[in-house]
Amino acid sequence: MERRVCGCHADGSLIGTLFFGWRVAGLPFVPFDMFDWLTRVLPGRLIAFGIDTMVNLIRLLRLISSTAKMAEQTMAIAGLFIAGTVSGVIARLILPAESRGFVGAIQ
């Protein structure tokens, strides 16, 4: 449990910092850029399936068309959060216990 919580806290802080830099300093927002890159790299059939599923869900829930952009941005942020959490858990499992305390406050 501790490993998952640690990864989630780090990801939340990272995403918050990236968002702050995007809004205040005009820096690129990494989740959006990564999502854009994924849509260019993944096979067209998979992208078409994802878009069709999202459109059908929006229609089913009778939501307005502007919801699609918000859903896309939410998927981008959630994707980075999940990928970071999984990466953090894997790193915590792989690293030996004695090397984990490399930052004074984090054990």
Short mmCIF file of C-alpha atoms in Angstrom, two decimals:
data_model
loop_
_atom_site.label_atom_id
_atom_site.label_comp_id
_atom_site.label_asym_id
_atom_site.label_seq_id
_atom_site.Cartn_x
_atom_site.Cartn_y
_atom_site.Cartn_z
CA MET A 1 0.00 0.00 0.00
CA GLU A 2 2.78 2.42 0.92
CA ARG A 3 4.39 1.99 -2.50
CA ARG A 4 1.23 2.90 -4.39
CA VAL A 5 0.56 5.93 -2.18
CA CYS A 6 4.10 7.21 -2.66
CA GLY A 7 3.78 6.97 -6.44
CA CYS A 8 0.42 8.73 -6.41
CA HIS A 9 1.71 11.62 -4.31
CA ALA A 10 4.70 12.12 -6.58
CA ASP A 11 2.52 12.04 -9.70
CA GLY A 12 0.02 14.49 -8.28
CA SER A 13 2.80 16.91 -7.41
CA LEU A 14 4.40 16.52 -10.84
CA ILE A 15 1.14 17.09 -12.71
CA GLY A 16 0.32 20.09 -10.52
CA THR A 17 3.74 21.61 -11.16
CA LEU A 18 3.47 21.01 -14.90
CA PHE A 19 0.00 22.57 -14.94
CA PHE A 20 1.26 25.61 -13.03
CA GLY A 21 4.10 26.06 -15.52
CA TRP A 22 1.66 25.73 -18.41
CA ARG A 23 -0.79 28.31 -17.07
CA VAL A 24 1.68 30.81 -15.62
CA ALA A 25 4.75 30.61 -17.84
CA GLY A 26 3.25 29.22 -21.04
CA LEU A 27 5.37 26.06 -20.87
CA PRO A 28 4.16 22.97 -22.72
CA PHE A 29 1.84 20.77 -20.67
CA VAL A 30 3.41 17.32 -20.85
CA PRO A 31 0.21 15.23 -20.52
CA PHE A 32 -1.33 16.93 -23.56
CA ASP A 33 1.89 16.59 -25.58
CA MET A 34 2.25 12.92 -24.65
CA PHE A 35 -1.38 12.25 -25.57
CA ASP A 36 -0.89 14.01 -28.91
CA TRP A 37 2.25 11.94 -29.54
CA LEU A 38 0.40 8.71 -28.69
CA THR A 39 -2.36 9.51 -31.17
CA ARG A 40 0.27 9.85 -33.88
CA VAL A 41 2.15 6.65 -32.96
CA LEU A 42 -0.67 4.21 -32.19
CA PRO A 43 -2.36 2.31 -35.04
CA GLY A 44 -5.23 4.13 -36.76
CA ARG A 45 -7.74 1.40 -35.96
CA LEU A 46 -7.07 1.76 -32.23
CA ILE A 47 -7.44 5.55 -32.39
CA ALA A 48 -10.66 5.23 -34.42
CA PHE A 49 -12.02 2.75 -31.86
CA GLY A 50 -11.20 5.15 -29.02
CA ILE A 51 -12.79 8.12 -30.76
CA ASP A 52 -15.91 6.13 -31.70
CA THR A 53 -16.27 4.86 -28.14
CA MET A 54 -15.93 8.38 -26.73
CA VAL A 55 -18.45 9.82 -29.21
CA ASN A 56 -20.95 7.03 -28.49
CA LEU A 57 -20.59 7.56 -24.75
CA ILE A 58 -21.09 11.32 -25.09
CA ARG A 59 -24.20 10.74 -27.22
CA LEU A 60 -25.52 8.11 -24.82
CA LEU A 61 -25.18 10.49 -21.89
CA ARG A 62 -26.66 13.32 -23.99
CA LEU A 63 -23.72 15.59 -23.33
CA ILE A 64 -22.76 18.53 -25.50
CA SER A 65 -20.00 18.38 -28.09
CA SER A 66 -17.61 20.55 -26.06
CA THR A 67 -17.42 17.65 -23.62
CA ALA A 68 -15.23 15.75 -26.10
CA LYS A 69 -12.28 18.10 -25.64
CA MET A 70 -12.60 17.96 -21.86
CA ALA A 71 -12.79 14.15 -22.01
CA GLU A 72 -9.66 14.05 -24.17
CA GLN A 73 -7.77 16.28 -21.73
CA THR A 74 -8.97 14.19 -18.78
CA MET A 75 -7.75 11.02 -20.49
CA ALA A 76 -4.36 12.66 -21.11
CA ILE A 77 -3.91 13.67 -17.46
CA ALA A 78 -5.23 10.34 -16.15
CA GLY A 79 -2.92 8.48 -18.54
CA LEU A 80 0.14 10.29 -17.23
CA PHE A 81 -1.00 9.77 -13.64
CA ILE A 82 -1.53 6.04 -14.11
CA ALA A 83 1.72 5.56 -16.05
CA GLY A 84 3.66 7.44 -13.39
CA THR A 85 2.06 5.50 -10.56
CA VAL A 86 2.78 2.16 -12.20
CA SER A 87 6.36 3.24 -12.96
CA GLY A 88 6.82 4.35 -9.36
CA VAL A 89 5.54 1.06 -7.97
CA ILE A 90 7.79 -0.92 -10.30
CA ALA A 91 10.80 1.22 -9.36
CA ARG A 92 10.08 0.75 -5.64
CA LEU A 93 9.83 -3.01 -6.12
CA ILE A 94 13.05 -3.24 -8.14
CA LEU A 95 15.28 -0.92 -6.10
CA PRO A 96 16.97 -2.53 -3.11
CA ALA A 97 15.69 -1.32 0.26
CA GLU A 98 18.96 0.38 1.25
CA SER A 99 19.02 2.60 -1.86
CA ARG A 100 15.50 3.92 -1.32
CA GLY A 101 16.43 6.54 1.26
CA PHE A 102 18.52 8.62 -1.13
CA VAL A 103 16.48 11.73 -0.30
CA GLY A 104 16.64 12.55 3.39
CA ALA A 105 12.91 12.90 4.08
CA ILE A 106 11.73 10.07 1.82
CA GLN A 107 12.29 6.58 3.17
#
